[in-house]
Short mmCIF file of C-alpha atoms and ligand atoms in Angstrom, two decimals:
data_model
loop_
_atom_site.label_atom_id
_atom_site.label_comp_id
_atom_site.label_asym_id
_atom_site.label_seq_id
_atom_site.Cartn_x
_atom_site.Cartn_y
_atom_site.Cartn_z
CA UNK P 1 38.97 9.85 11.91
CA UNK P 2 36.51 6.97 11.89
CA UNK P 3 37.83 3.40 11.97
CA UNK P 4 34.99 2.31 9.71
CA UNK P 5 34.69 2.29 5.92
CA UNK P 6 31.40 4.24 6.21
CA UNK P 7 29.39 6.27 8.70
CA UNK P 8 26.23 4.56 7.48
CA UNK P 9 25.46 1.53 5.33
CA UNK P 10 21.83 1.38 4.21
CA UNK P 11 20.64 -2.05 3.08
CA UNK P 12 17.76 -1.57 0.65
CA UNK P 13 17.27 1.23 -1.89
CA UNK P 14 13.51 1.56 -1.67
CA UNK P 15 11.72 4.77 -0.78
CA UNK P 16 12.68 4.58 2.92
CA UNK P 17 16.31 3.53 2.43
CA UNK P 18 16.91 6.12 -0.27
CA UNK P 19 15.53 8.96 1.86
CA UNK P 20 17.66 7.82 4.83
CA UNK P 21 20.80 7.75 2.70
CA UNK P 22 20.25 11.08 0.94
CA UNK P 23 19.43 13.06 4.07
CA UNK P 24 22.29 11.48 6.04
CA UNK P 25 24.72 12.36 3.22
CA UNK P 26 23.36 15.92 3.16
CA UNK P 27 24.61 16.27 6.76
CA UNK P 28 28.10 15.14 5.68
CA UNK P 29 27.86 11.43 6.52
CA UNK P 30 29.80 8.96 4.35
CA UNK P 31 27.04 6.67 3.15
CA UNK P 32 26.85 3.42 1.18
CA UNK P 33 23.58 2.04 -0.22
CA UNK P 34 23.41 -1.69 -0.96
CA UNK P 35 20.60 -3.03 -3.18
CA UNK P 36 20.29 -6.54 -4.61
CA UNK P 37 17.38 -5.73 -6.91
CA UNK P 38 16.83 -2.48 -8.79
CA UNK P 39 16.92 0.80 -6.87
CA UNK P 40 13.38 2.05 -6.31
CA UNK P 41 11.97 -0.70 -4.10
CA UNK P 42 8.51 -2.14 -3.67
CA UNK P 43 6.45 1.03 -3.85
CA UNK P 44 8.04 2.38 -7.00
CA UNK P 45 8.68 -0.85 -8.90
CA UNK P 46 6.25 -3.48 -7.57
CA UNK P 47 3.58 -1.62 -5.61
CA UNK P 48 2.00 1.80 -5.30
CA UNK P 49 3.21 3.32 -8.56
CA UNK P 50 2.59 0.51 -11.11
CA UNK P 51 -0.63 -0.42 -9.27
CA UNK P 52 -1.97 3.12 -9.50
CA UNK P 53 -1.05 3.31 -13.20
CA UNK P 54 -3.08 0.14 -13.78
CA UNK P 55 -5.94 1.50 -11.64
CA UNK P 56 -6.03 4.59 -13.89
CA UNK P 57 -5.94 2.39 -16.98
CA UNK P 58 -8.74 0.13 -15.76
CA UNK P 59 -11.05 3.05 -14.94
CA UNK P 60 -11.42 4.09 -18.58
CA UNK P 61 -14.04 1.40 -19.22
CA UNK P 62 -16.36 3.04 -16.69
CA UNK P 63 -15.40 6.52 -17.80
CA UNK P 64 -16.42 5.67 -21.36
CA UNK P 65 -19.80 4.56 -20.11
CA UNK P 66 -20.02 7.88 -18.16
CA UNK P 67 -19.08 9.71 -21.37
CA UNK P 68 -21.94 8.00 -23.21
CA UNK P 69 -24.26 9.23 -20.43
CA UNK P 70 -23.01 12.73 -21.25
CA UNK P 71 -23.97 12.11 -24.91
CA UNK P 72 -20.58 11.30 -26.37
CA UNK P 73 -20.55 8.65 -29.07
CA UNK P 74 -17.84 6.14 -28.33
CA UNK P 75 -17.10 3.56 -30.97
CA UNK P 76 -14.69 0.69 -30.97
CA UNK P 77 -13.18 1.42 -27.56
CA UNK P 78 -10.82 -1.35 -26.49
CA UNK P 79 -7.69 -1.81 -24.45
CA UNK P 80 -4.32 -3.33 -25.28
CA UNK P 81 -2.96 -4.85 -22.05
CA UNK P 82 0.32 -6.02 -23.56
CA UNK P 83 1.22 -2.55 -24.84
CA UNK P 84 0.13 -1.02 -21.53
CA UNK P 85 2.49 -3.30 -19.57
CA UNK P 86 5.38 -2.35 -21.87
CA UNK P 87 4.62 1.36 -21.38
CA UNK P 88 4.25 0.91 -17.63
CA UNK P 89 7.62 -0.87 -17.48
CA UNK P 90 9.25 1.93 -19.45
CA UNK P 91 7.97 4.41 -16.87
CA UNK P 92 9.35 2.20 -14.08
CA UNK P 93 12.74 2.12 -15.83
CA UNK P 94 12.67 5.93 -15.82
CA UNK P 95 11.80 6.04 -12.12
CA UNK P 96 14.53 3.49 -11.33
CA UNK P 97 17.09 5.72 -13.07
CA UNK P 98 15.84 8.69 -11.05
CA UNK P 99 16.42 6.69 -7.85
CA UNK P 100 19.97 5.76 -8.92
CA UNK P 101 20.69 9.41 -9.69
CA UNK P 102 19.14 10.61 -6.44
CA UNK P 103 21.43 8.29 -4.49
CA UNK P 104 24.59 9.07 -6.44
CA UNK P 105 24.00 12.81 -6.81
CA UNK P 106 23.54 13.13 -3.07
CA UNK P 107 27.09 11.84 -2.64
CA UNK P 108 26.29 8.27 -1.53
CA UNK P 109 28.02 5.20 -2.93
CA UNK P 110 25.71 2.56 -4.44
CA UNK P 111 26.67 -1.11 -4.71
CA UNK P 112 24.48 -3.58 -6.54
CA UNK P 113 24.42 -6.79 -4.49
CA UNK P 114 22.68 -8.58 -1.64
CA UNK P 115 23.66 -7.35 1.80
CA UNK P 116 23.98 -9.55 4.86
CA UNK P 117 24.62 -8.20 8.33
CA UNK P 118 27.61 -10.10 9.72
CA UNK P 119 28.23 -8.12 12.91
CA UNK P 120 27.21 -4.92 14.75
CA UNK P 121 29.32 -2.90 12.31
CA UNK P 122 29.86 -5.17 9.31
CA UNK P 123 27.93 -5.97 6.16
CA UNK P 124 28.93 -8.53 3.56
CA UNK P 125 27.74 -7.87 0.02
CA UNK P 126 27.38 -10.58 -2.58
CA UNK P 127 27.47 -9.11 -6.06
CA UNK P 128 25.87 -10.50 -9.21
CA UNK P 129 29.16 -12.18 -10.24
CA UNK P 130 29.13 -13.97 -6.84
CA UNK P 131 32.06 -11.93 -5.56
CA UNK P 132 31.57 -11.15 -1.85
CA UNK P 133 33.03 -8.12 -0.14
CA UNK P 134 32.94 -7.14 3.51
CA UNK P 135 32.58 -3.49 4.57
CA UNK P 136 32.31 -1.81 7.95
CA UNK P 137 30.15 1.04 9.14
CA UNK P 138 29.54 2.94 12.35
CA UNK P 139 25.78 2.53 11.82
CA UNK P 140 23.71 0.14 9.72
CA UNK P 141 20.17 0.83 8.51
CA UNK P 142 17.99 -2.09 7.40
CA UNK P 143 15.34 -0.93 4.94
CA UNK P 144 14.62 -4.08 2.97
CA UNK P 145 10.79 -4.00 3.12
CA UNK P 146 8.47 -6.96 2.90
CA UNK P 147 7.27 -9.70 0.58
CA UNK P 148 3.97 -11.45 -0.07
CA UNK P 149 3.00 -14.34 2.13
CA UNK P 150 0.52 -17.15 1.40
CA UNK P 151 -1.27 -19.46 3.86
CA UNK P 152 -0.28 -23.08 3.45
CA UNK P 153 -2.73 -25.34 1.63
CA UNK P 154 -2.50 -27.92 -1.10
CA UNK P 155 -1.72 -26.18 -4.40
CA UNK P 156 -0.90 -22.71 -3.02
CA UNK P 157 2.09 -22.72 -5.40
CA UNK P 158 -0.40 -22.18 -8.24
CA UNK P 159 -1.13 -18.66 -6.97
CA UNK P 160 0.65 -15.65 -8.39
CA UNK P 161 1.40 -12.67 -6.15
CA UNK P 162 0.92 -8.96 -6.81
CA UNK P 163 4.45 -8.65 -8.26
CA UNK P 164 3.52 -11.24 -10.91
CA UNK P 165 0.06 -9.72 -11.47
CA UNK P 166 1.64 -6.38 -12.39
CA UNK P 167 3.66 -8.07 -15.09
CA UNK P 168 1.22 -10.51 -16.70
CA UNK P 169 2.06 -10.63 -20.40
CA UNK P 170 -1.50 -11.56 -21.28
CA UNK P 171 -4.71 -10.60 -19.52
CA UNK P 172 -6.45 -13.75 -18.24
CA UNK P 173 -10.11 -14.37 -19.11
CA UNK P 174 -10.85 -15.07 -15.47
CA UNK P 175 -9.10 -14.51 -12.15
CA UNK P 176 -9.75 -15.38 -8.51
CA UNK P 177 -8.10 -13.19 -5.89
CA UNK P 178 -7.65 -14.60 -2.38
CA UNK P 179 -7.83 -12.06 0.47
CA UNK P 180 -9.74 -8.84 1.06
CA UNK P 181 -7.10 -6.38 2.22
CA UNK P 182 -5.65 -3.40 0.35
CA UNK P 183 -3.99 -5.42 -2.39
CA UNK P 184 -6.89 -7.83 -3.02
CA UNK P 185 -9.58 -5.17 -3.49
CA UNK P 186 -7.30 -2.92 -5.53
CA UNK P 187 -6.40 -5.69 -7.97
CA UNK P 188 -10.01 -6.92 -8.12
CA UNK P 189 -10.93 -3.42 -9.38
CA UNK P 190 -8.10 -3.41 -11.91
CA UNK P 191 -8.92 -6.80 -13.47
CA UNK P 192 -12.67 -6.20 -13.40
CA UNK P 193 -12.17 -2.83 -15.12
CA UNK P 194 -10.36 -4.62 -17.94
CA UNK P 195 -13.33 -6.97 -18.37
CA UNK P 196 -11.76 -10.01 -16.70
CA UNK P 197 -14.27 -12.33 -14.99
CA UNK P 198 -13.14 -11.47 -11.44
CA UNK P 199 -13.78 -13.44 -8.23
CA UNK P 200 -12.83 -12.24 -4.76
CA UNK P 201 -12.50 -14.97 -2.14
CA UNK P 202 -12.06 -14.15 1.55
CA UNK P 203 -12.72 -15.46 5.03
CA UNK P 204 -14.33 -12.39 6.63
CA UNK P 205 -17.96 -11.34 6.15
CA UNK P 206 -16.89 -8.10 4.47
CA UNK P 207 -13.72 -6.87 2.77
CA UNK P 208 -11.21 -4.55 4.48
CA UNK P 209 -11.35 -5.65 8.10
CA UNK P 210 -10.73 -2.71 10.45
CA UNK P 211 -12.26 -0.08 8.18
CA UNK P 212 -15.58 1.69 8.91
CA UNK P 213 -18.43 -0.82 8.54
CA UNK P 214 -20.66 1.37 6.34
CA UNK P 215 -17.72 1.92 4.00
CA UNK P 216 -16.98 -1.81 3.91
CA UNK P 217 -20.63 -2.57 3.16
CA UNK P 218 -20.69 0.09 0.45
CA UNK P 219 -17.54 -1.31 -1.16
CA UNK P 220 -19.07 -4.80 -1.20
CA UNK P 221 -22.24 -3.48 -2.87
CA UNK P 222 -20.27 -1.45 -5.42
CA UNK P 223 -17.92 -4.30 -6.30
CA UNK P 224 -20.92 -6.57 -6.91
CA UNK P 225 -22.66 -3.87 -8.98
CA UNK P 226 -19.55 -3.54 -11.12
CA UNK P 227 -19.53 -7.29 -11.80
CA UNK P 228 -17.06 -8.76 -9.28
CA UNK P 229 -18.23 -12.09 -7.85
CA UNK P 230 -17.81 -12.14 -4.08
CA UNK P 231 -17.17 -15.39 -2.18
CA UNK P 232 -17.09 -14.28 1.46
CA UNK P 233 -16.80 -16.31 4.68
CA UNK P 234 -14.84 -19.07 2.92
CA UNK P 235 -11.25 -20.17 2.66
CA UNK P 236 -9.44 -22.02 -0.11
CA UNK P 237 -8.86 -25.70 0.73
CA UNK P 238 -7.05 -26.71 -2.42
CA UNK P 239 -6.04 -25.57 -5.90
CA UNK P 240 -5.56 -28.07 -8.72
CA UNK P 241 -4.00 -26.93 -11.96
CA UNK P 242 -4.58 -28.71 -15.24
CA UNK P 243 -3.63 -27.35 -18.63
CA UNK P 244 -3.44 -23.78 -17.38
CA UNK P 245 -6.89 -23.92 -15.77
CA UNK P 246 -7.10 -23.72 -11.98
CA UNK P 247 -9.80 -25.52 -10.03
CA UNK P 248 -10.25 -23.91 -6.61
CA UNK P 249 -11.91 -25.94 -3.86
CA UNK P 250 -13.54 -23.75 -1.24
CA UNK P 251 -14.18 -24.63 2.39
CA UNK P 252 -17.95 -24.47 1.76
CA UNK P 253 -17.67 -27.32 -0.76
CA UNK P 254 -18.04 -25.12 -3.85
CA UNK P 255 -15.56 -25.14 -6.74
CA UNK P 256 -14.46 -22.19 -8.87
CA UNK P 257 -12.65 -22.67 -12.16
CA UNK P 258 -10.45 -19.79 -13.35
CA UNK P 259 -7.44 -19.16 -15.54
CA UNK P 260 -5.39 -17.34 -12.88
CA UNK P 261 -5.37 -17.32 -9.08
CA UNK P 262 -3.74 -14.47 -7.21
CA UNK P 263 -2.88 -14.58 -3.51
CA UNK P 264 -3.17 -11.29 -1.60
CA UNK P 265 -3.20 -12.61 1.95
CA UNK P 266 -0.75 -10.20 3.53
CA UNK P 267 2.94 -9.43 3.44
CA UNK P 268 5.77 -10.40 5.79
CA UNK P 269 9.07 -8.69 6.64
CA UNK P 270 11.82 -9.68 4.20
CA UNK P 271 14.39 -10.82 6.75
CA UNK P 272 15.41 -14.11 5.11
CA UNK P 273 19.19 -14.34 4.57
CA UNK P 274 19.90 -11.02 6.27
CA UNK P 275 21.92 -12.77 8.99
CA UNK P 276 19.83 -11.29 11.82
CA UNK P 277 19.41 -14.50 13.84
CA UNK P 278 23.14 -15.17 13.69
CA UNK P 279 24.06 -11.78 15.15
CA UNK P 280 21.17 -11.72 17.64
CA UNK P 281 18.85 -8.98 16.36
CA UNK P 282 15.51 -9.33 18.18
CA UNK P 283 12.61 -10.25 15.91
CA UNK P 284 8.86 -10.38 16.59
CA UNK P 285 6.49 -13.28 15.93
CA UNK P 286 6.08 -12.48 12.24
CA UNK P 287 9.81 -11.99 11.74
CA UNK P 288 9.54 -8.20 12.05
CA UNK P 289 12.60 -6.37 13.36
CA UNK P 290 11.81 -4.93 16.77
CA UNK P 291 12.88 -1.30 17.15
CA UNK P 292 12.54 1.47 19.74
CA UNK P 293 11.40 5.04 19.06
CA UNK P 294 14.83 5.80 17.52
CA UNK P 295 14.22 2.95 15.04
CA UNK P 296 17.11 1.24 16.82
CA UNK P 297 17.27 -2.53 17.31
CA UNK P 298 18.57 -4.25 20.45
CA UNK P 299 22.04 -3.87 18.87
CA UNK P 300 22.85 -0.16 19.26
CA UNK P 301 24.54 0.35 15.90
CA UNK P 302 21.80 -1.40 13.87
CA UNK P 303 18.57 0.38 12.92
CA UNK P 304 15.54 -0.55 10.82
CA UNK P 305 12.68 1.33 9.16
CA UNK P 306 9.64 0.61 7.04
CA UNK P 307 7.85 -2.65 6.28
CA UNK P 308 10.63 -4.80 7.74
CA UNK P 309 9.68 -3.40 11.16
CA UNK P 310 5.94 -3.93 10.67
CA UNK P 311 4.89 -0.73 12.49
CA UNK P 312 2.68 0.94 9.88
CA UNK P 313 3.40 -0.63 6.51
CA UNK P 314 2.98 2.44 4.31
CA UNK P 315 5.65 4.04 2.12
CA UNK P 316 5.27 7.61 3.48
CA UNK P 317 5.77 6.23 7.01
CA UNK P 318 9.05 4.51 5.98
CA UNK P 319 10.22 7.74 4.32
CA UNK P 320 9.34 9.79 7.41
CA UNK P 321 11.13 7.30 9.68
CA UNK P 322 14.28 7.39 7.52
CA UNK P 323 14.29 11.18 7.35
CA UNK P 324 13.84 11.55 11.12
CA UNK P 325 16.64 8.99 11.70
CA UNK P 326 19.03 10.99 9.49
CA UNK P 327 18.06 14.24 11.24
CA UNK P 328 18.72 12.72 14.67
CA UNK P 329 21.84 10.68 13.96
CA UNK P 330 23.68 13.01 11.57
CA UNK P 331 21.87 16.37 11.65
CA UNK P 332 21.80 16.88 15.43
CA UNK P 333 18.03 17.55 15.20
CA UNK P 334 16.05 15.73 17.86
CA UNK P 335 13.04 14.81 15.71
CA UNK P 336 10.66 11.86 16.04
CA UNK P 337 7.74 10.94 13.85
CA UNK P 338 4.19 10.62 15.11
CA UNK P 339 2.30 7.45 14.30
CA UNK P 340 -1.08 8.95 15.13
CA UNK P 341 -3.53 10.17 12.51
CA UNK P 342 -1.64 8.58 9.61
CA UNK P 343 -3.98 8.85 6.63
CA UNK P 344 -4.21 6.07 4.07
CA UNK P 345 -6.10 5.27 0.91
CA UNK P 346 -7.27 2.09 -0.76
CA UNK P 347 -7.40 2.45 -4.53
CA UNK P 348 -10.35 0.14 -4.85
CA UNK P 349 -13.17 1.15 -7.18
CA UNK P 350 -14.72 3.23 -5.67
CA UNK P 351 -11.66 4.42 -3.77
CA UNK P 352 -11.49 4.79 0.00
CA UNK P 353 -9.46 7.15 2.16
CA UNK P 354 -9.37 7.40 5.93
CA UNK P 355 -7.64 9.16 8.79
CA UNK P 356 -8.00 8.71 12.52
CA UNK P 357 -10.54 6.76 14.54
CA UNK P 358 -13.53 4.88 13.21
CA UNK P 359 -16.61 5.24 15.43
CA UNK P 360 -16.10 1.65 16.67
CA UNK P 361 -12.40 2.29 17.47
CA UNK P 362 -13.27 5.45 19.36
CA UNK P 363 -15.90 3.70 21.50
CA UNK P 364 -13.53 0.77 22.13
CA UNK P 365 -10.93 3.31 23.31
CA UNK P 366 -13.38 4.77 25.83
CA UNK P 367 -14.00 7.96 23.86
CA UNK P 368 -17.51 9.43 23.97
CA UNK P 369 -17.79 9.79 20.22
CA UNK P 370 -20.39 11.12 17.83
CA UNK P 371 -20.64 10.18 14.17
CA UNK P 372 -21.68 12.57 11.37
CA UNK P 373 -22.51 10.97 8.05
CA UNK P 374 -23.32 12.16 4.57
CA UNK P 375 -24.33 9.87 1.70
CA UNK P 376 -25.06 11.24 -1.75
CA UNK P 377 -24.78 10.72 -5.47
CA UNK P 378 -22.04 12.94 -6.92
CA UNK P 379 -23.18 15.52 -9.49
CA UNK P 380 -21.22 13.78 -12.24
CA UNK P 381 -23.16 10.58 -11.60
CA UNK P 382 -26.56 12.16 -12.28
CA UNK P 383 -26.50 12.64 -16.06
CA UNK P 384 -23.95 9.86 -16.58
CA UNK P 385 -26.37 7.34 -15.09
CA UNK P 386 -23.56 5.93 -12.96
CA UNK P 387 -25.21 4.45 -9.86
CA UNK P 388 -22.22 4.91 -7.60
CA UNK P 389 -22.80 6.86 -4.39
CA UNK P 390 -20.36 8.54 -2.01
CA UNK P 391 -20.22 8.15 1.77
CA UNK P 392 -18.37 10.57 4.05
CA UNK P 393 -18.10 10.43 7.81
CA UNK P 394 -16.64 12.57 10.56
CA UNK P 395 -16.02 11.19 14.04
CA UNK P 396 -16.06 13.81 16.81
CA UNK P 397 -14.94 13.50 20.43
CA UNK P 398 -17.99 14.82 22.31
CA UNK P 399 -15.92 16.05 25.24
CA UNK P 400 -13.24 18.01 23.40
CA UNK P 401 -15.34 18.60 20.24
CA UNK P 402 -12.19 17.68 18.26
CA UNK P 403 -12.64 15.86 14.95
CA UNK P 404 -10.79 12.59 15.55
CA UNK P 405 -11.63 10.68 12.37
CA UNK P 406 -12.65 11.18 8.75
CA UNK P 407 -13.69 8.43 6.35
CA UNK P 408 -14.71 8.52 2.73
CA UNK P 409 -15.59 6.15 -0.08
CA UNK P 410 -16.09 7.74 -3.46
CA UNK P 411 -14.23 9.49 -6.29
CA UNK P 412 -11.10 11.46 -5.35
CA UNK P 413 -11.25 10.29 -1.73
CA UNK P 414 -7.42 10.23 -1.36
CA UNK P 415 -7.12 13.77 -2.71
CA UNK P 416 -9.81 15.03 -0.33
CA UNK P 417 -8.76 13.17 2.84
CA UNK P 418 -5.13 14.36 2.56
CA UNK P 419 -6.31 17.92 3.29
CA UNK P 420 -8.71 16.81 6.03
CA UNK P 421 -5.79 14.94 7.65
CA UNK P 422 -3.93 18.24 8.12
CA UNK P 423 -6.95 19.72 9.92
CA UNK P 424 -7.25 16.66 12.18
CA UNK P 425 -3.50 16.64 12.86
CA UNK P 426 -3.77 20.32 13.80
CA UNK P 427 -6.55 19.48 16.29
CA UNK P 428 -9.44 21.14 14.43
CA UNK P 429 -12.79 21.24 16.20
CA UNK P 430 -16.10 20.33 14.59
CA UNK P 431 -16.96 24.05 14.81
CA UNK P 432 -13.83 24.82 12.70
CA UNK P 433 -15.14 22.48 10.02
CA UNK P 434 -18.61 24.09 10.30
CA UNK P 435 -17.29 27.64 9.95
CA UNK P 436 -15.22 26.77 6.86
CA UNK P 437 -16.90 27.88 3.64
CA UNK P 438 -17.40 25.04 1.17
CA UNK P 439 -16.19 24.96 -2.42
CA UNK P 440 -19.30 24.58 -4.54
CA UNK P 441 -20.17 22.38 -6.32
CA UNK P 442 -17.77 19.74 -5.05
CA UNK P 443 -17.96 16.53 -3.07
CA UNK P 444 -15.37 17.81 -0.59
CA UNK P 445 -17.72 20.56 0.61
CA UNK P 446 -19.84 17.89 2.32
CA UNK P 447 -17.09 17.65 4.97
CA UNK P 448 -17.86 21.24 6.06
CA UNK P 449 -21.64 21.05 5.88
CA UNK P 450 -22.31 17.89 7.90
CA UNK P 451 -25.00 18.19 10.53
CA UNK P 452 -26.15 15.40 12.78
P1 NDP T 1 -3.68 -6.87 4.29
O1 NDP T 1 -3.10 -7.09 5.62
O2 NDP T 1 -4.26 -5.53 3.96
O3 NDP T 1 -4.80 -7.96 3.98
C1 NDP T 1 -4.51 -9.31 4.11
C2 NDP T 1 -5.74 -10.10 3.69
O4 NDP T 1 -5.38 -11.48 3.71
C3 NDP T 1 -6.91 -9.93 4.62
O5 NDP T 1 -8.09 -9.99 3.87
C4 NDP T 1 -6.78 -11.15 5.54
O6 NDP T 1 -8.00 -11.61 6.04
C5 NDP T 1 -6.28 -12.19 4.55
N1 NDP T 1 -5.55 -13.28 5.22
C6 NDP T 1 -4.46 -13.18 6.02
N2 NDP T 1 -4.07 -14.41 6.42
C7 NDP T 1 -4.93 -15.29 5.87
C8 NDP T 1 -5.05 -16.69 5.92
N3 NDP T 1 -4.20 -17.45 6.62
N4 NDP T 1 -6.06 -17.29 5.23
C9 NDP T 1 -6.92 -16.53 4.51
N5 NDP T 1 -6.86 -15.19 4.42
C10 NDP T 1 -5.87 -14.58 5.09
O7 NDP T 1 -2.52 -7.27 3.28
P2 NDP T 1 -2.24 -6.92 1.77
O8 NDP T 1 -1.42 -8.04 1.28
O9 NDP T 1 -3.47 -6.55 1.04
O10 NDP T 1 -1.36 -5.61 1.88
C11 NDP T 1 -0.20 -5.59 2.72
C12 NDP T 1 0.04 -4.21 3.25
O11 NDP T 1 0.56 -3.40 2.22
C13 NDP T 1 -1.22 -3.46 3.70
O12 NDP T 1 -1.55 -3.76 5.03
C14 NDP T 1 -0.84 -2.03 3.52
O13 NDP T 1 -0.19 -1.58 4.68
C15 NDP T 1 0.14 -2.07 2.37
N6 NDP T 1 -0.52 -1.61 1.14
C16 NDP T 1 -0.97 -0.32 1.09
C17 NDP T 1 -1.61 0.13 -0.04
C18 NDP T 1 -2.11 1.53 -0.06
O14 NDP T 1 -1.68 2.32 0.75
N7 NDP T 1 -3.04 1.86 -0.96
C19 NDP T 1 -1.81 -0.71 -1.21
C20 NDP T 1 -1.32 -2.05 -1.04
C21 NDP T 1 -0.69 -2.46 0.09
P3 NDP T 1 -8.66 -10.99 7.38
O15 NDP T 1 -9.11 -9.62 7.06
O16 NDP T 1 -9.78 -11.94 7.64
O17 NDP T 1 -7.60 -11.03 8.43
#
């Protein structure tokens, strides 16, 4: 008989926390999930899912123009943002309910309240009515995720973050987005697709630092072609707000006047008020919880997964970490996840998906690499008159002949790269790609017909 109230308390009912709880319970563990907000977490309620719904919605403006190229007559085509947000929120309510049911139906308890770690085996939970209870557990999993973070400058409080942007009641006439990472370029595409005068402001020369340079360059060109105004190699010095109009002062002396300013300058681990300093959990420079390959902190009974650890801040990684933790700790299966060849996608317009090394990364890692590249205009974009082109790249290790990277910008890139990621994970050689018969006519077939 355990001396604790639970075998496992999971703090945070996002994608990672929920998977941890469900799988642990399936092995017979007595599990409690504590969530202060709604079950579902960032990805489902404030990130991937609502963002992708709005990406879909924003693409119809271009698709209508494609349709006209294919000789459809389109009259009086207009969007209704307000109704869209209501519909999107209804879908999120449905997903939230699914999360609650997933947790409860798997036999876990769920308490709505903010958890604070008060000792190696204790969590205090403050409920909405301010009642605080204290519960004990053999193991504690922290899966609270991250939150947006802004640089400090005069007037940064006038910026909204991506949570707010997903819930704007009214579409602004103009918006400036600060940053050029995943969130910034994705939201720039959304607002631009809805006809908002969209400005992207960032300090680098090109958006998406760390991605393949040809893909970055192509994204910059495409965003400009689609009407986004790019302000690169600048920072924001100040924002002044007057009667709902924001005047942005840039470091190059220029001013931009817009209705809304959105900050997308990165996210930080959400460790505030978790009690970690008090009990001595080791944190990194950015506040991330430091964990070993068991996702265990320096306190043996306390574990952490997902964005709060700042390893790879992607939902499927958090889910995989939580599942492997449950397998190890409660299922007696000695399983670890691999952080290599994790594919990811940026739902910019055009979209980008990547897996493995870029050519530059490979060279910097001492690999004798060779790059194969294909650039073309997709069949659909011929008659439609759409100018957008697609770029695909394979990076091959010249010594082993293994494909060690694949990169794509163009329609359906996420759908295509997911399959390529399996081949790369399995160690496929360039000759395996070459001997695979293509599916014709498709864009994906270019990955099996690339010659140097
Ligand atoms: P990113 O880390 O992707 O980008 C941050 C951006 O902010 C960069 O352009 C960076 O510039 C800029 N920046 C950072 N600090 C400053 C500063 N002090 N002053 C000016 N600019 C600054 O963060 P995001 O917020 O876009 O996204 C957070 C994470 O969420 C991503 O890394 C990703 O893991 C995840 N995510 C994944 C998505 C997906 O899978 N599709 C979608 C959305 C988010 P610089 O490049 O010069 O450093």
